[in-house]
C-alpha positions as YAML, in Angstrom:
chain: A
units: angstrom
residues:
- id: 1
  name: UNK
  ca: [24.05, 38.71, 31.21]
- id: 2
  name: UNK
  ca: [22.21, 37.36, 28.19]
- id: 3
  name: UNK
  ca: [21.08, 39.64, 25.49]
- id: 4
  name: UNK
  ca: [17.64, 39.41, 23.93]
- id: 5
  name: UNK
  ca: [19.19, 37.91, 20.78]
- id: 6
  name: UNK
  ca: [20.78, 35.13, 22.77]
- id: 7
  name: UNK
  ca: [17.55, 34.34, 24.58]
- id: 8
  name: UNK
  ca: [15.65, 34.23, 21.29]
- id: 9
  name: UNK
  ca: [18.33, 31.96, 19.78]
- id: 10
  name: UNK
  ca: [18.13, 29.53, 22.71]
- id: 11
  name: UNK
  ca: [14.31, 29.60, 22.45]
- id: 12
  name: UNK
  ca: [14.43, 28.74, 18.73]
- id: 13
  name: UNK
  ca: [16.91, 25.87, 19.46]
- id: 14
  name: UNK
  ca: [14.64, 24.40, 22.10]
- id: 15
  name: UNK
  ca: [11.63, 24.84, 19.83]
- id: 16
  name: UNK
  ca: [13.46, 22.96, 17.07]
- id: 17
  name: UNK
  ca: [14.39, 20.16, 19.50]
- id: 18
  name: UNK
  ca: [10.76, 19.94, 20.64]
- id: 19
  name: UNK
  ca: [9.41, 19.74, 17.02]
- id: 20
  name: UNK
  ca: [11.98, 17.05, 16.20]
- id: 21
  name: UNK
  ca: [10.97, 14.98, 19.24]
- id: 22
  name: UNK
  ca: [7.32, 15.43, 18.36]
- id: 23
  name: UNK
  ca: [7.98, 14.03, 14.84]
- id: 24
  name: UNK
  ca: [9.88, 11.05, 16.25]
- id: 25
  name: UNK
  ca: [7.03, 10.41, 18.69]
- id: 26
  name: UNK
  ca: [4.45, 10.57, 15.87]
- id: 27
  name: UNK
  ca: [6.48, 8.10, 13.77]
- id: 28
  name: UNK
  ca: [6.91, 5.77, 16.72]
- id: 29
  name: UNK
  ca: [3.18, 5.90, 17.56]
- id: 30
  name: UNK
  ca: [2.11, 5.27, 13.96]
- id: 31
  name: UNK
  ca: [4.41, 2.31, 13.54]
- id: 32
  name: UNK
  ca: [4.01, 0.66, 16.93]
- id: 33
  name: UNK
  ca: [0.40, 1.45, 18.00]
- id: 34
  name: UNK
  ca: [-1.29, 1.82, 14.60]
- id: 35
  name: UNK
  ca: [0.93, -0.80, 12.90]
- id: 36
  name: UNK
  ca: [1.51, 1.36, 9.84]
- id: 37
  name: UNK
  ca: [4.42, 0.06, 7.78]
- id: 38
  name: UNK
  ca: [5.98, 1.08, 4.52]
- id: 39
  name: UNK
  ca: [5.29, -1.63, 1.96]
- id: 40
  name: UNK
  ca: [8.60, -2.99, 0.70]
- id: 41
  name: UNK
  ca: [10.01, -4.03, -2.60]
- id: 42
  name: UNK
  ca: [9.76, -7.83, -2.49]
- id: 43
  name: UNK
  ca: [11.19, -8.48, -5.96]
- id: 44
  name: UNK
  ca: [11.10, -7.39, -9.52]
- id: 45
  name: UNK
  ca: [9.77, -8.91, -12.68]
- id: 46
  name: UNK
  ca: [12.19, -8.30, -15.53]
- id: 47
  name: UNK
  ca: [11.12, -8.94, -19.11]
- id: 48
  name: UNK
  ca: [13.39, -10.96, -21.36]
- id: 49
  name: UNK
  ca: [14.88, -9.11, -24.37]
- id: 50
  name: UNK
  ca: [12.06, -8.33, -26.81]
- id: 51
  name: UNK
  ca: [9.35, -9.34, -24.28]
- id: 52
  name: UNK
  ca: [6.73, -6.93, -23.01]
- id: 53
  name: UNK
  ca: [6.16, -6.39, -19.29]
- id: 54
  name: UNK
  ca: [2.67, -7.79, -19.67]
- id: 55
  name: UNK
  ca: [4.09, -11.01, -21.08]
- id: 56
  name: UNK
  ca: [6.72, -11.16, -18.32]
- id: 57
  name: UNK
  ca: [4.12, -10.68, -15.58]
- id: 58
  name: UNK
  ca: [1.81, -13.24, -17.23]
- id: 59
  name: UNK
  ca: [4.48, -15.96, -17.10]
- id: 60
  name: UNK
  ca: [5.60, -15.15, -13.50]
- id: 61
  name: UNK
  ca: [4.04, -17.08, -10.58]
- id: 62
  name: UNK
  ca: [1.78, -16.09, -8.70]
- id: 63
  name: UNK
  ca: [0.87, -13.21, -11.08]
- id: 64
  name: UNK
  ca: [0.02, -15.62, -13.86]
- id: 65
  name: UNK
  ca: [-3.23, -16.35, -11.96]
- id: 66
  name: UNK
  ca: [-4.39, -13.27, -9.94]
- id: 67
  name: UNK
  ca: [-6.92, -13.92, -7.25]
- id: 68
  name: UNK
  ca: [-7.36, -15.31, -3.70]
- id: 69
  name: UNK
  ca: [-5.52, -18.38, -2.46]
- id: 70
  name: UNK
  ca: [-5.86, -19.97, 0.98]
- id: 71
  name: UNK
  ca: [-2.38, -20.67, 2.27]
- id: 72
  name: UNK
  ca: [-3.35, -22.12, 5.67]
- id: 73
  name: UNK
  ca: [-6.05, -21.98, 8.31]
- id: 74
  name: UNK
  ca: [-7.32, -18.38, 8.26]
- id: 75
  name: UNK
  ca: [-4.46, -17.16, 6.04]
- id: 76
  name: UNK
  ca: [-4.80, -16.06, 2.44]
- id: 77
  name: UNK
  ca: [-2.72, -14.54, -0.37]
- id: 78
  name: UNK
  ca: [-4.39, -12.01, -2.58]
- id: 79
  name: UNK
  ca: [-2.54, -11.59, -5.83]
- id: 80
  name: UNK
  ca: [-3.58, -8.40, -7.55]
- id: 81
  name: UNK
  ca: [-2.62, -6.66, -10.74]
- id: 82
  name: UNK
  ca: [-3.03, -2.98, -11.53]
- id: 83
  name: UNK
  ca: [-3.64, -2.18, -15.14]
- id: 84
  name: UNK
  ca: [-5.26, 0.69, -17.00]
- id: 85
  name: UNK
  ca: [-8.06, 1.31, -15.46]
- id: 86
  name: UNK
  ca: [-8.89, -1.74, -13.41]
- id: 87
  name: UNK
  ca: [-7.77, -4.11, -10.72]
- id: 88
  name: UNK
  ca: [-7.45, -7.79, -11.60]
- id: 89
  name: UNK
  ca: [-9.34, -9.28, -9.83]
- id: 90
  name: UNK
  ca: [-11.95, -6.51, -9.38]
- id: 91
  name: UNK
  ca: [-13.93, -8.32, -6.70]
- id: 92
  name: UNK
  ca: [-12.46, -10.25, -3.77]
- id: 93
  name: UNK
  ca: [-14.22, -12.25, -1.04]
- id: 94
  name: UNK
  ca: [-12.61, -13.15, 2.31]
- id: 95
  name: UNK
  ca: [-13.87, -14.54, 5.63]
- id: 96
  name: UNK
  ca: [-13.89, -12.45, 8.77]
- id: 97
  name: UNK
  ca: [-10.60, -12.74, 10.72]
- id: 98
  name: UNK
  ca: [-8.59, -13.55, 7.58]
- id: 99
  name: UNK
  ca: [-4.92, -12.75, 7.77]
- id: 100
  name: UNK
  ca: [-4.24, -11.55, 4.22]
- id: 101
  name: UNK
  ca: [-0.95, -11.01, 2.38]
- id: 102
  name: UNK
  ca: [-1.45, -8.73, -0.60]
- id: 103
  name: UNK
  ca: [1.01, -9.32, -3.47]
- id: 104
  name: UNK
  ca: [0.69, -6.75, -6.20]
- id: 105
  name: UNK
  ca: [2.32, -5.27, -9.24]
- id: 106
  name: UNK
  ca: [1.37, -3.24, -12.31]
- id: 107
  name: UNK
  ca: [1.63, -4.29, -15.91]
- id: 108
  name: UNK
  ca: [1.64, -0.83, -17.49]
- id: 109
  name: UNK
  ca: [2.02, 2.38, -15.44]
- id: 110
  name: UNK
  ca: [2.05, 3.44, -11.79]
- id: 111
  name: UNK
  ca: [-1.12, 2.55, -9.90]
- id: 112
  name: UNK
  ca: [-2.00, 2.38, -6.23]
- id: 113
  name: UNK
  ca: [-4.16, 0.12, -4.05]
- id: 114
  name: UNK
  ca: [-5.87, 1.86, -1.14]
- id: 115
  name: UNK
  ca: [-8.57, 0.33, 1.00]
- id: 116
  name: UNK
  ca: [-10.23, 2.97, 3.18]
- id: 117
  name: UNK
  ca: [-10.79, 1.95, 6.80]
- id: 118
  name: UNK
  ca: [-7.65, -0.23, 6.77]
- id: 119
  name: UNK
  ca: [-3.92, 0.30, 6.64]
- id: 120
  name: UNK
  ca: [-3.69, -1.24, 3.16]
- id: 121
  name: UNK
  ca: [-1.95, 1.34, 0.96]
- id: 122
  name: UNK
  ca: [0.29, -0.11, -1.68]
- id: 123
  name: UNK
  ca: [2.08, 1.40, -4.66]
- id: 124
  name: UNK
  ca: [1.70, -0.85, -7.71]
- id: 125
  name: UNK
  ca: [4.72, -0.07, -9.85]
- id: 126
  name: UNK
  ca: [5.41, -1.70, -13.25]
- id: 127
  name: UNK
  ca: [7.27, -4.95, -12.64]
- id: 128
  name: UNK
  ca: [7.95, -4.24, -8.91]
- id: 129
  name: UNK
  ca: [6.44, -6.80, -6.48]
- id: 130
  name: UNK
  ca: [4.78, -5.10, -3.53]
- id: 131
  name: UNK
  ca: [3.73, -7.04, -0.40]
- id: 132
  name: UNK
  ca: [1.63, -6.01, 2.62]
- id: 133
  name: UNK
  ca: [-0.22, -7.91, 5.34]
- id: 134
  name: UNK
  ca: [-3.53, -7.06, 6.95]
- id: 135
  name: UNK
  ca: [-6.09, -8.86, 9.16]
- id: 136
  name: UNK
  ca: [-9.77, -8.19, 8.36]
- id: 137
  name: UNK
  ca: [-11.64, -8.29, 11.69]
- id: 138
  name: UNK
  ca: [-14.86, -6.55, 10.65]
- id: 139
  name: UNK
  ca: [-17.33, -7.87, 8.06]
- id: 140
  name: UNK
  ca: [-18.45, -5.49, 5.30]
- id: 141
  name: UNK
  ca: [-17.80, -4.32, 1.84]
- id: 142
  name: UNK
  ca: [-14.58, -2.40, 1.41]
- id: 143
  name: UNK
  ca: [-13.71, -0.31, -1.65]
- id: 144
  name: UNK
  ca: [-10.41, -0.76, -3.46]
- id: 145
  name: UNK
  ca: [-9.28, 2.57, -4.87]
- id: 146
  name: UNK
  ca: [-6.42, 3.52, -7.12]
- id: 147
  name: UNK
  ca: [-4.69, 6.43, -5.36]
- id: 148
  name: UNK
  ca: [-2.06, 7.14, -8.02]
- id: 149
  name: UNK
  ca: [-3.23, 9.16, -11.06]
- id: 150
  name: UNK
  ca: [-3.09, 6.72, -13.98]
- id: 151
  name: UNK
  ca: [-4.83, 8.50, -16.82]
- id: 152
  name: UNK
  ca: [-8.15, 9.82, -17.95]
- id: 153
  name: UNK
  ca: [-10.23, 6.99, -16.49]
- id: 154
  name: UNK
  ca: [-8.36, 6.89, -13.16]
- id: 155
  name: UNK
  ca: [-11.55, 7.93, -11.29]
- id: 156
  name: UNK
  ca: [-13.22, 4.65, -12.40]
- id: 157
  name: UNK
  ca: [-10.41, 2.37, -11.19]
- id: 158
  name: UNK
  ca: [-12.07, 0.80, -8.22]
- id: 159
  name: UNK
  ca: [-12.90, -2.67, -6.95]
- id: 160
  name: UNK
  ca: [-14.59, -4.32, -3.99]
- id: 161
  name: UNK
  ca: [-13.34, -6.50, -1.20]
- id: 162
  name: UNK
  ca: [-16.16, -8.22, 0.68]
- id: 163
  name: UNK
  ca: [-15.52, -9.67, 4.13]
- id: 164
  name: UNK
  ca: [-18.20, -12.15, 5.32]
...
């Protein structure tokens, strides 16, 4: 005959198993159905001895010319730099249905690139190349927001992405 303590112990074990399965289901749902992925580290920009990170990023393609580039029919690369307290470029225009690959880095401190209403959420770390894809299916004006505290003017670090 089971004691009350044994019944409670089994109950807690089953509760723990249930919670673990719920977390696995939530992760599976978010990655498969919502297509949320963790942006990866797609490279690193390393300054030469005596060179600043700004100089290293400025000589490294494609970061030497931030902006929008069409790479094929309906596909675009958006090369973006985070720097105190602005995005470069600060305004981006894309057509509806564009499949966009964001390539980003920071030239000074940690920044973030978050576009509300989308799954675009990238950490812009100094010298680290971050990459994330997204398809813009709805026209409108989207805000680009820095989501990583970067100093006293962090609240003003915004930009716009217009989809026409």
